[in-house]
CSV table of C-alpha atoms in Angstrom, one decimal:
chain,number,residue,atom,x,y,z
A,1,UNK,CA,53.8,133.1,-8.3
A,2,UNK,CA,55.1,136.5,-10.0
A,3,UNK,CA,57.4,137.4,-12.6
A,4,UNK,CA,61.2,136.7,-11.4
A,5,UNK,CA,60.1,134.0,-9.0
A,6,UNK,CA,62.1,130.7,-9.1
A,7,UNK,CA,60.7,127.2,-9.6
A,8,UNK,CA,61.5,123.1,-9.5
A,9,UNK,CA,60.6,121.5,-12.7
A,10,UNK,CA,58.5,118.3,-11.1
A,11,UNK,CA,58.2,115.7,-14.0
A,12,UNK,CA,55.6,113.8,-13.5
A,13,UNK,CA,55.9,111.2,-15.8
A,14,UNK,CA,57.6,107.7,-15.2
A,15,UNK,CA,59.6,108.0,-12.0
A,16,UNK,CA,58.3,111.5,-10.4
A,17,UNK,CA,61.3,113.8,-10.1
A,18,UNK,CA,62.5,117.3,-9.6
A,19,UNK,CA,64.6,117.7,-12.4
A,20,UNK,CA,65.4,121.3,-13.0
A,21,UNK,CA,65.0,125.3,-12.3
A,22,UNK,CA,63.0,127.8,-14.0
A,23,UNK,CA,62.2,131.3,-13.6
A,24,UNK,CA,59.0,132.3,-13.4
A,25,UNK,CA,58.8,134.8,-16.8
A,26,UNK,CA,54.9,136.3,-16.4
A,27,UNK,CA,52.4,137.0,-13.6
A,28,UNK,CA,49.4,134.2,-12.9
A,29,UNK,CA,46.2,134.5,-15.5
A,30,UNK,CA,43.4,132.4,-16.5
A,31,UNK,CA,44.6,129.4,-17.7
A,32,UNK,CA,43.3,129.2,-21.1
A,33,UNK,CA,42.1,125.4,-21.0
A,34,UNK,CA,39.9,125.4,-18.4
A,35,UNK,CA,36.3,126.2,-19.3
A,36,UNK,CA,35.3,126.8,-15.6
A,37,UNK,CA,38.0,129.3,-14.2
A,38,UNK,CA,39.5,127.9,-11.6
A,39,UNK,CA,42.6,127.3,-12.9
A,40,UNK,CA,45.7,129.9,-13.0
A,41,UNK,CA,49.0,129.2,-15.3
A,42,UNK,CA,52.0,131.1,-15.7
A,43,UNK,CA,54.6,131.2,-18.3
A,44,UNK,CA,58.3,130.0,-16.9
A,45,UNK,CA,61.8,129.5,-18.8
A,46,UNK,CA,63.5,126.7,-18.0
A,47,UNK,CA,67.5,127.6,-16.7
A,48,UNK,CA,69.2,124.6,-16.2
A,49,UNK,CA,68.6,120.5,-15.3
A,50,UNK,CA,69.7,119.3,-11.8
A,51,UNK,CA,72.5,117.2,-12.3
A,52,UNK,CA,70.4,114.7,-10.5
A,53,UNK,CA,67.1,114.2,-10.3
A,54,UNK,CA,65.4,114.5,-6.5
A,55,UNK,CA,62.4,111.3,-6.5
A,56,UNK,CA,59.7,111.7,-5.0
A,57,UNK,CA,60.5,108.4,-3.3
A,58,UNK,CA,63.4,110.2,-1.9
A,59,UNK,CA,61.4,112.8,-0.8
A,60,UNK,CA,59.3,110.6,1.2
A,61,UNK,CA,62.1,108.9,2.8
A,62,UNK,CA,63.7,112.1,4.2
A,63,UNK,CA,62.1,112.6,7.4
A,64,UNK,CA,62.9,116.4,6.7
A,65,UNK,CA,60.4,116.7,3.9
A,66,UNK,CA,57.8,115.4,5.3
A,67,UNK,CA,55.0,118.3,6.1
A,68,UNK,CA,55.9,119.4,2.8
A,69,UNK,CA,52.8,119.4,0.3
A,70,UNK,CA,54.7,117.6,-2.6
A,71,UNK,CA,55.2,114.6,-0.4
A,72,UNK,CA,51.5,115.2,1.1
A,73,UNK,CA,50.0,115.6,-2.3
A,74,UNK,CA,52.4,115.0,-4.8
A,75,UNK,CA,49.7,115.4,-7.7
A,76,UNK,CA,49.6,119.1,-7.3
A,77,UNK,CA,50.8,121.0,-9.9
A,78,UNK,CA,52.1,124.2,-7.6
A,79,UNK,CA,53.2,123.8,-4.4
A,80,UNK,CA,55.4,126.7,-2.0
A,81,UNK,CA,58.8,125.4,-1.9
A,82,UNK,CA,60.8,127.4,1.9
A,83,UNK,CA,64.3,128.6,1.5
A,84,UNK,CA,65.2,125.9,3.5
A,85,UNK,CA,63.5,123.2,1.3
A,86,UNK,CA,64.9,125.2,-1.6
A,87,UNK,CA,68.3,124.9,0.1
A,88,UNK,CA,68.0,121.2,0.9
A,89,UNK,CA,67.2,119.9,-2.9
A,90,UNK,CA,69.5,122.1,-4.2
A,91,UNK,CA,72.6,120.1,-1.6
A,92,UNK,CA,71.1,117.2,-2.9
A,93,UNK,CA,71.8,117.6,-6.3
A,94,UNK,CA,75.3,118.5,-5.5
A,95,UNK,CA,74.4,122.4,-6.4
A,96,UNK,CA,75.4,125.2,-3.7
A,97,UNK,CA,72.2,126.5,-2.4
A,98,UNK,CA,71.3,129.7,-4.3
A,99,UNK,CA,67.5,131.0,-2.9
A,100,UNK,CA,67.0,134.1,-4.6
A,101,UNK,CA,70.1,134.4,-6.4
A,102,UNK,CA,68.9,135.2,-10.0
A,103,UNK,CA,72.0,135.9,-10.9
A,104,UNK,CA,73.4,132.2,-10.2
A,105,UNK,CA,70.3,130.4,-12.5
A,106,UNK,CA,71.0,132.4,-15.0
A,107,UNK,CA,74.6,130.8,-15.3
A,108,UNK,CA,73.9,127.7,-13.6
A,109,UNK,CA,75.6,125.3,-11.6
């Protein structure tokens, strides 16, 4: 991930969901809570909440989704998201597909 770079907000609490975009804001670097070093973190800003939430549960039922790595291991905390996955969540949500239009996140839907 790299400075400018968009992202889902996954929550993983209660019902696992996508519930937002974010844009990436800093390059990868050591995350600071890991003693070890194998960790990376990156610093995002959040710019706006999906009017609907995407389950994981949905995820899984989609047939379209299904070599995806958040529906194969759904406990990672990074996973590549295609243009055409990005596409396909955003149509979900009701939200006009908008891969690498910084310009639309930073007015929203």
């Amino acid at each position: 991930m790299a400075a400018g770079d968009m992202a889902f907000i996954y929550h993983t609490g209660g019902q696992p969901a996508i519930v937002g975009v974010a844009t990436v804001t800093t390059g990868a670097y050591s995350d600071p809570t890991d003693d070890i070093g194998r960790w990376l973190a990156v610093n995002i800003a959040a710019s706006y909440a999906l009017p609907v939430p995407v389950s994981l549960a949905a995820f899984k039922a989609d047939p379209a989704f299904a070599g995806w790595e958040l529906v194969r291991a759904p406990r990672l905390s990074a996973v590549p998201v295609s243009p055409g996955t990005w596409d396909r969540i955003l149509a979900i949500t009701g939200n006009k597909p908008r891969w690498g239009s910084l310009e639309d996140l930073e007015t929203g839907p």
